[in-house]
Tab-separated table of C-alpha atoms in Angstrom:
chain	number	residue	atom	x	y	z
A	29	MET	CA	-28.389	-8.633	39.056
A	30	SER	CA	-29.463	-8.289	35.465
A	31	LEU	CA	-33.028	-9.116	34.514
A	32	SER	CA	-33.064	-11.669	31.770
A	33	LEU	CA	-36.533	-13.156	31.861
A	34	ASP	CA	-37.555	-14.355	28.448
A	35	SER	CA	-41.117	-14.389	27.163
A	36	THR	CA	-41.710	-17.967	28.277
A	37	GLN	CA	-40.503	-17.134	31.778
A	38	LEU	CA	-42.631	-13.987	31.870
A	39	ASP	CA	-45.573	-16.235	31.176
A	40	ARG	CA	-44.556	-19.101	33.478
A	41	TYR	CA	-43.887	-16.860	36.462
A	42	SER	CA	-46.539	-14.221	35.695
A	43	ARG	CA	-48.350	-14.761	39.012
A	44	HIS	CA	-45.121	-13.959	40.819
A	45	ILE	CA	-44.166	-11.108	38.573
A	46	ILE	CA	-47.372	-9.178	39.111
A	47	MET	CA	-46.881	-9.222	42.879
A	48	ASP	CA	-45.226	-6.177	44.414
A	49	GLU	CA	-43.452	-8.437	46.923
A	50	VAL	CA	-41.833	-10.544	44.196
A	51	GLY	CA	-41.928	-8.829	40.832
A	52	PRO	CA	-39.447	-9.469	38.020
A	53	GLU	CA	-36.536	-8.700	40.358
A	54	GLY	CA	-37.724	-11.266	42.893
A	55	GLN	CA	-38.270	-13.857	40.203
A	56	GLN	CA	-34.752	-13.233	38.957
A	57	LYS	CA	-33.485	-13.769	42.513
A	58	LEU	CA	-35.235	-17.133	42.583
A	59	LEU	CA	-33.832	-18.110	39.186
A	60	ASP	CA	-30.349	-17.070	40.309
A	61	GLY	CA	-30.819	-18.700	43.714
A	62	SER	CA	-29.941	-22.134	45.009
A	63	ALA	CA	-31.285	-24.469	47.665
A	64	LEU	CA	-29.965	-27.698	49.114
A	65	VAL	CA	-32.756	-30.067	50.083
A	66	VAL	CA	-31.541	-32.651	52.558
A	67	GLY	CA	-33.787	-35.632	52.013
A	68	ALA	CA	-36.096	-36.448	49.104
A	69	GLY	CA	-38.756	-38.150	51.180
A	70	GLY	CA	-41.967	-36.971	52.824
A	71	LEU	CA	-40.801	-33.452	53.655
A	72	GLY	CA	-38.355	-33.130	50.785
A	73	ALA	CA	-40.918	-34.049	48.123
A	74	PRO	CA	-43.170	-30.971	48.462
A	75	VAL	CA	-40.151	-28.771	49.048
A	76	ILE	CA	-38.561	-29.915	45.788
A	77	GLN	CA	-41.890	-29.692	43.986
A	78	TYR	CA	-42.651	-26.105	45.001
A	79	LEU	CA	-39.133	-24.726	44.812
A	80	ALA	CA	-38.829	-26.154	41.319
A	81	ALA	CA	-42.218	-24.825	40.253
A	82	ALA	CA	-41.265	-21.409	41.619
A	83	GLY	CA	-38.135	-21.397	39.487
A	84	VAL	CA	-35.385	-21.717	42.060
A	85	GLY	CA	-32.593	-22.108	39.556
A	86	ARG	CA	-30.366	-24.655	41.231
A	87	ILE	CA	-31.666	-27.299	43.597
A	88	GLY	CA	-29.344	-29.777	45.245
A	89	VAL	CA	-30.940	-32.947	46.549
A	90	VAL	CA	-29.109	-35.184	49.009
A	91	ASP	CA	-30.390	-38.669	49.668
A	92	ASP	CA	-28.871	-42.114	49.632
A	93	ASP	CA	-32.081	-44.097	49.574
A	94	VAL	CA	-34.200	-45.705	46.875
A	95	VAL	CA	-37.922	-45.278	46.354
A	96	GLU	CA	-40.023	-47.869	48.146
A	97	ARG	CA	-43.696	-48.543	47.527
A	98	SER	CA	-44.494	-47.603	51.133
A	99	ASN	CA	-43.130	-44.101	50.402
A	100	LEU	CA	-45.782	-43.332	47.814
A	101	GLN	CA	-48.554	-42.620	50.332
A	102	ARG	CA	-46.859	-39.265	51.046
A	103	GLN	CA	-43.721	-38.726	48.930
A	104	VAL	CA	-45.549	-37.076	46.076
A	105	ILE	CA	-42.702	-36.577	43.607
A	106	HIS	CA	-42.112	-40.320	43.330
A	107	ALA	CA	-44.431	-42.601	41.385
A	108	ASP	CA	-45.123	-46.308	41.178
A	109	ALA	CA	-42.719	-46.747	38.273
A	110	ASP	CA	-39.924	-45.190	40.360
A	111	VAL	CA	-39.904	-47.950	42.973
A	112	GLY	CA	-36.377	-49.253	43.268
A	113	ILE	CA	-34.581	-46.290	41.746
A	114	PRO	CA	-32.573	-43.762	43.784
A	115	LYS	CA	-34.740	-40.991	45.199
A	116	VAL	CA	-32.389	-38.322	43.911
A	117	GLU	CA	-32.767	-39.726	40.411
A	118	SER	CA	-36.547	-39.812	40.728
A	119	ALA	CA	-36.526	-36.233	42.070
A	120	LYS	CA	-34.385	-35.051	39.175
A	121	LYS	CA	-36.684	-36.722	36.686
A	122	PHE	CA	-39.716	-35.108	38.321
A	123	VAL	CA	-38.216	-31.623	38.166
A	124	GLU	CA	-37.059	-32.044	34.574
A	125	ARG	CA	-40.673	-32.681	33.611
A	126	LEU	CA	-41.902	-29.764	35.684
A	127	ASN	CA	-39.580	-26.893	34.891
A	128	PRO	CA	-36.699	-26.713	32.402
A	129	ASP	CA	-35.381	-23.573	34.132
A	130	VAL	CA	-34.235	-25.608	37.109
A	131	THR	CA	-31.009	-27.563	37.399
A	132	VAL	CA	-31.130	-30.417	39.870
A	133	GLU	CA	-27.854	-31.512	41.367
A	134	ALA	CA	-28.400	-35.057	42.572
A	135	HIS	CA	-26.158	-36.058	45.453
A	136	GLU	CA	-26.747	-39.747	45.981
A	137	THR	CA	-24.938	-39.951	49.235
A	138	ARG	CA	-25.513	-39.825	52.945
A	139	LEU	CA	-24.491	-36.585	54.589
A	140	ASP	CA	-21.478	-37.109	56.769
A	141	THR	CA	-18.734	-35.073	58.344
A	142	ASP	CA	-16.609	-35.399	55.214
A	143	ASN	CA	-19.115	-33.885	52.801
A	144	VAL	CA	-21.574	-31.776	54.783
A	145	GLU	CA	-19.606	-28.544	54.947
A	146	GLU	CA	-18.751	-28.479	51.264
A	147	LEU	CA	-22.339	-29.245	50.279
A	148	VAL	CA	-23.992	-26.763	52.627
A	149	ALA	CA	-21.587	-23.939	51.746
A	150	ASP	CA	-22.383	-24.325	48.050
A	151	TYR	CA	-26.023	-23.200	48.377
A	152	ASP	CA	-27.885	-20.030	49.386
A	153	VAL	CA	-30.297	-21.859	51.654
A	154	VAL	CA	-30.627	-25.344	53.115
A	155	VAL	CA	-33.918	-27.122	53.695
A	156	ASP	CA	-33.580	-29.761	56.369
A	157	ALA	CA	-36.009	-32.494	55.394
A	158	SER	CA	-34.053	-35.250	57.088
A	159	ASP	CA	-35.462	-37.895	59.352
A	160	ASN	CA	-32.629	-38.561	61.728
A	161	PHE	CA	-30.839	-36.693	64.455
A	162	PRO	CA	-27.219	-37.034	63.246
A	163	THR	CA	-28.132	-35.376	59.941
A	164	ARG	CA	-30.245	-32.701	61.651
A	165	TYR	CA	-27.460	-31.693	64.024
A	166	MET	CA	-24.786	-31.917	61.335
A	167	VAL	CA	-26.786	-29.638	59.038
A	168	ASN	CA	-27.379	-27.144	61.846
A	169	ASP	CA	-23.714	-27.049	62.832
A	170	ALA	CA	-22.262	-26.845	59.310
A	171	ALA	CA	-24.801	-24.264	58.143
A	172	ARG	CA	-24.089	-22.041	61.129
A	173	ILE	CA	-20.352	-22.224	60.565
A	174	HIS	CA	-20.841	-21.241	56.908
A	175	ASP	CA	-23.589	-18.640	57.566
A	176	VAL	CA	-26.185	-20.457	55.480
A	177	PRO	CA	-29.824	-20.259	56.653
A	178	VAL	CA	-31.754	-23.473	57.267
A	179	ALA	CA	-35.493	-24.064	56.924
A	180	HIS	CA	-36.005	-26.906	59.375
A	181	GLY	CA	-38.966	-29.252	59.604
A	182	ALA	CA	-39.836	-32.406	61.490
A	183	ILE	CA	-42.959	-34.525	61.684
A	184	TYR	CA	-44.429	-37.223	63.861
A	185	LYS	CA	-47.767	-38.950	63.352
A	186	PHE	CA	-50.162	-35.952	63.238
A	187	GLU	CA	-47.847	-33.153	64.295
A	188	GLY	CA	-45.120	-31.057	62.809
A	189	GLN	CA	-42.498	-28.563	63.880
A	190	VAL	CA	-40.986	-25.895	61.655
A	191	THR	CA	-38.392	-23.254	62.440
A	192	THR	CA	-35.888	-21.232	60.474
A	193	LEU	CA	-32.286	-21.004	61.576
A	194	THR	CA	-30.718	-17.827	60.244
A	195	PRO	CA	-27.075	-16.891	60.751
A	196	ASP	CA	-28.157	-14.047	63.071
A	197	GLY	CA	-30.760	-15.956	65.076
A	198	PRO	CA	-30.713	-18.866	67.480
A	199	CYS	CA	-29.669	-22.232	66.105
A	200	TYR	CA	-31.255	-25.640	66.621
A	201	ARG	CA	-28.891	-26.405	69.495
A	202	CYS	CA	-30.161	-23.296	71.317
A	203	LEU	CA	-33.446	-25.157	71.517
A	204	PHE	CA	-32.320	-28.762	71.734
A	205	ARG	CA	-28.678	-28.837	72.764
A	206	GLU	CA	-28.208	-32.532	72.132
A	207	ALA	CA	-29.993	-35.345	70.390
A	208	PRO	CA	-31.699	-37.973	72.497
A	209	GLU	CA	-30.053	-41.341	72.727
A	210	PRO	CA	-31.080	-43.647	69.876
A	211	GLY	CA	-34.336	-45.436	70.532
A	212	THR	CA	-35.678	-42.974	73.100
A	213	VAL	CA	-37.786	-41.002	70.596
A	214	PRO	CA	-40.100	-42.836	68.213
A	215	ASP	CA	-40.086	-42.146	64.483
A	216	CYS	CA	-42.571	-42.277	61.632
A	217	ALA	CA	-41.331	-45.611	60.381
A	218	THR	CA	-42.420	-47.295	63.573
A	219	THR	CA	-45.458	-45.193	64.464
A	220	GLY	CA	-46.824	-44.164	61.071
A	221	VAL	CA	-47.522	-40.707	59.688
A	222	LEU	CA	-50.583	-39.127	58.141
A	223	GLY	CA	-49.824	-38.991	54.416
A	224	VAL	CA	-50.650	-35.326	53.948
A	225	LEU	CA	-48.756	-34.146	57.049
A	226	PRO	CA	-45.326	-33.832	55.385
A	227	GLY	CA	-47.057	-31.947	52.589
A	228	THR	CA	-48.258	-29.246	54.991
A	229	VAL	CA	-44.971	-29.038	56.872
A	230	GLY	CA	-42.812	-29.251	53.740
A	231	CYS	CA	-44.824	-26.460	52.108
A	232	ILE	CA	-44.138	-24.222	55.096
A	233	GLN	CA	-40.443	-25.034	54.802
A	234	ALA	CA	-40.545	-24.223	51.081
A	235	THR	CA	-42.292	-20.934	51.910
A	236	GLU	CA	-39.497	-20.069	54.320
A	237	ALA	CA	-36.833	-20.989	51.771
A	238	MET	CA	-38.456	-18.781	49.155
A	239	LYS	CA	-38.678	-15.839	51.557
A	240	LEU	CA	-35.026	-16.279	52.390
A	241	LEU	CA	-34.109	-16.270	48.695
A	242	LEU	CA	-36.378	-13.290	48.045
A	243	GLU	CA	-35.088	-11.526	51.154
A	244	THR	CA	-38.619	-10.596	52.104
A	245	GLY	CA	-41.094	-11.213	54.893
A	246	ASP	CA	-40.551	-12.427	58.437
A	247	VAL	CA	-39.150	-15.912	58.662
A	248	LEU	CA	-39.503	-18.231	61.652
A	249	GLU	CA	-36.312	-16.944	63.260
A	250	GLY	CA	-36.439	-17.561	67.007
A	251	ARG	CA	-39.891	-19.073	66.608
A	252	LEU	CA	-40.909	-22.678	66.325
A	253	LEU	CA	-44.226	-23.313	64.651
A	254	PHE	CA	-46.015	-26.327	66.076
A	255	TYR	CA	-48.741	-27.809	63.914
A	256	ASP	CA	-51.307	-30.316	65.146
A	257	ALA	CA	-53.191	-31.812	62.228
A	258	MET	CA	-55.634	-33.656	64.483
A	259	ASP	CA	-56.860	-30.480	66.204
A	260	MET	CA	-56.000	-28.332	63.173
A	261	THR	CA	-54.135	-25.859	65.337
A	262	PHE	CA	-50.933	-23.910	64.937
A	263	GLU	CA	-48.968	-22.618	67.886
A	264	THR	CA	-45.878	-20.442	67.825
A	265	VAL	CA	-43.241	-21.086	70.469
A	266	PRO	CA	-40.684	-18.296	70.807
A	267	TYR	CA	-37.120	-19.221	71.727
A	268	ARG	CA	-33.946	-17.251	72.200
A	269	GLU	CA	-30.255	-17.536	71.560
A	270	ASN	CA	-28.523	-19.461	74.284
A	271	PRO	CA	-25.237	-17.782	75.296
A	272	ASP	CA	-23.971	-21.232	76.297
A	273	CYS	CA	-24.826	-22.783	72.946
A	274	PRO	CA	-21.772	-24.664	71.709
A	275	VAL	CA	-22.487	-23.762	68.074
A	276	CYS	CA	-23.563	-20.113	68.125
A	277	GLY	CA	-22.934	-19.004	71.714
A	278	GLU	CA	-20.026	-17.160	73.251
A	279	SER	CA	-17.635	-20.089	72.797
A	280	ALA	CA	-18.881	-21.087	69.373
A	281	ILE	CA	-17.165	-23.787	67.363
A	282	ASP	CA	-15.577	-22.923	64.024
A	283	SER	CA	-15.359	-26.474	62.729
A	284	ILE	CA	-17.276	-29.704	63.082
A	285	GLU	CA	-14.036	-31.641	63.222
A	286	GLY	CA	-14.033	-34.048	66.110
A	287	ILE	CA	-17.791	-33.952	66.736
A	288	GLU	CA	-19.229	-37.447	66.952
A	289	TYR	CA	-22.601	-37.403	65.216
A	290	SER	CA	-23.941	-40.493	66.819
A	291	GLY	CA	-25.781	-40.912	70.082
A	292	GLY	CA	-26.360	-37.426	71.459
A	293	CYS	CA	-24.324	-35.544	68.804
A	294	THR	CA	-22.580	-34.016	71.806
A	295	ILE	CA	-20.064	-31.208	71.501
A	296	ALA	CA	-17.503	-31.450	74.264
A	297	ASP	CA	-17.028	-28.305	76.396
B	10	MET	CA	-44.162	-23.653	94.597
B	11	ASP	CA	-46.997	-24.060	92.098
B	12	VAL	CA	-45.814	-24.216	88.509
B	13	THR	CA	-47.775	-24.200	85.277
B	14	VAL	CA	-46.271	-26.762	82.940
B	15	GLU	CA	-47.435	-26.087	79.399
B	16	VAL	CA	-46.640	-29.001	77.124
B	17	VAL	CA	-46.743	-27.586	73.594
B	18	GLY	CA	-49.502	-29.240	71.609
B	19	GLU	CA	-50.856	-30.965	74.660
B	20	GLU	CA	-52.270	-30.087	78.027
B	21	ARG	CA	-51.411	-27.521	80.627
B	22	HIS	CA	-50.625	-28.975	84.041
B	23	GLU	CA	-50.453	-27.360	87.446
B	24	VAL	CA	-47.631	-28.982	89.407
B	25	SER	CA	-46.462	-28.367	92.944
B	26	VAL	CA	-42.775	-28.777	93.728
B	27	GLY	CA	-40.836	-28.294	96.941
B	28	SER	CA	-38.196	-25.614	97.371
B	29	GLU	CA	-35.514	-28.066	96.195
B	30	GLY	CA	-37.582	-29.272	93.248
B	31	THR	CA	-35.920	-29.401	89.842
B	32	TYR	CA	-37.190	-29.147	86.281
B	33	ALA	CA	-36.711	-32.902	86.037
B	34	ASP	CA	-39.229	-33.215	88.879
B	35	LEU	CA	-41.703	-31.156	86.855
B	36	LEU	CA	-41.212	-33.448	83.883
B	37	ALA	CA	-41.623	-36.544	86.006
B	38	ALA	CA	-44.888	-35.112	87.327
B	39	VAL	CA	-46.268	-34.869	83.792
B	40	ASP	CA	-44.822	-38.217	82.765
B	41	LEU	CA	-42.164	-36.970	80.341
B	42	SER	CA	-38.526	-37.921	80.095
B	43	PRO	CA	-35.794	-35.249	79.926
B	44	HIS	CA	-34.390	-37.166	76.932
B	45	GLU	CA	-37.317	-36.271	74.721
B	46	VAL	CA	-38.054	-32.648	75.597
B	47	SER	CA	-36.651	-29.194	76.127
B	48	VAL	CA	-37.898	-27.174	79.095
B	49	LEU	CA	-38.131	-23.501	78.178
B	50	VAL	CA	-38.197	-20.614	80.608
B	51	ASP	CA	-38.670	-17.273	78.860
B	52	GLY	CA	-37.697	-18.898	75.579
B	53	ARG	CA	-34.466	-20.462	76.824
B	54	PRO	CA	-33.876	-24.093	77.693
B	55	VAL	CA	-32.961	-24.765	81.284
B	56	PRO	CA	-30.938	-27.722	82.590
B	57	GLU	CA	-33.224	-30.408	83.950
B	58	ASP	CA	-31.195	-30.706	87.143
B	59	GLN	CA	-31.571	-27.008	87.931
B	60	ARG	CA	-33.814	-25.881	90.768
B	61	VAL	CA	-37.168	-24.487	89.658
B	62	GLU	CA	-37.259	-20.705	89.954
B	63	THR	CA	-40.281	-19.827	87.886
B	64	ASP	CA	-44.010	-20.389	87.985
B	65	HIS	CA	-44.404	-21.149	84.280
B	66	VAL	CA	-42.491	-23.373	81.867
B	67	LYS	CA	-43.070	-24.476	78.323
B	68	VAL	CA	-42.133	-28.009	77.433
B	69	LEU	CA	-41.347	-28.787	73.810
B	70	ARG	CA	-41.102	-32.357	72.667
B	71	LEU	CA	-38.285	-33.284	70.297
B	72	ILE	CA	-39.653	-35.108	67.287
B	73	LYS	CA	-37.581	-37.156	64.960
B	74	GLY	CA	-39.288	-37.630	61.712
B	75	GLY	CA	-39.269	-36.596	58.174
B	76	SER	CA	-41.176	-39.807	57.363
B	77	ALA	CA	-38.499	-42.434	57.022
B	78	SER	CA	-38.760	-45.435	54.798
B	79	SER	CA	-37.168	-47.883	57.082
B	80	PRO	CA	-37.260	-48.458	60.809
B	81	ASP	CA	-33.466	-48.513	61.011
B	82	GLY	CA	-33.498	-44.765	60.612
B	83	SER	CA	-31.584	-44.752	57.370
B	84	GLU	CA	-31.290	-41.396	55.716
B	85	SER	CA	-34.443	-41.002	53.845
B	86	ARG	CA	-37.544	-39.358	55.142
């Protein structure tokens, strides 16, 4: 790694550079680093905002949706004038205004079994800011196969869950082997969500992504952080690798081929 | 057997189950469905149909959201 921070960057990132834990070398790691943000909505918005501000050099954004007015109560990178345009386009525009050091790769598509592995393998870290189980399980499975860490987050009404899935730690299926059948678990679209909640949870995910890129600190490996905004409490739930896990256990898969990511996202024994 | 059922983010319950009682019975006692949770014993999920062999479990609810735009669950959070 060669240090090539110019005078503008020394100024822009000065509050990082003066920290022992980051320094010019750490800032260079961020500028040379890449992150794939899956979803440019409530969770994805603060993730994109902070990773871009921090100077993560290449940020991929995957989303196939357009900005709706009802998004604006929480999806802070999109503005009123963006209603109707693709979220990835709005995200790219936001980052271009924020930091010229960052390249945004806009993937206006839905993650599926045909594109997930190629996309995930092309980045240093994945931030799962998705809102549906097929995407969540697909990201977990593909990232594990390609040894890419995932900063995972999920929210519901006033509560959030965050965990980090590293190649050496337990994966999401160690905790939740299969997705529930559609309709059995409510989502934010039907129950509502406190506008600031994805900001808190997304910022924790962005923190984890930055630590992964900086290779510093203790990430939420084997720990799930549960946040209750109503009580303003955080609780850490430890969990372990499951030897029977179909993705990272003793009979781990080496391909997602044949997995049906609908219903329970089940992997046949 | 008396079992402490700790639902993460919610209450702690003390539940009594018979010698043949399963983790699904514990969940039923606290009004939760196996579809929406993971029952953890020492940090590992246990099958719901397995007989209870511990006096303490943690129950973690599976949550879906990333703040979707549309109720049909389309991609965006």
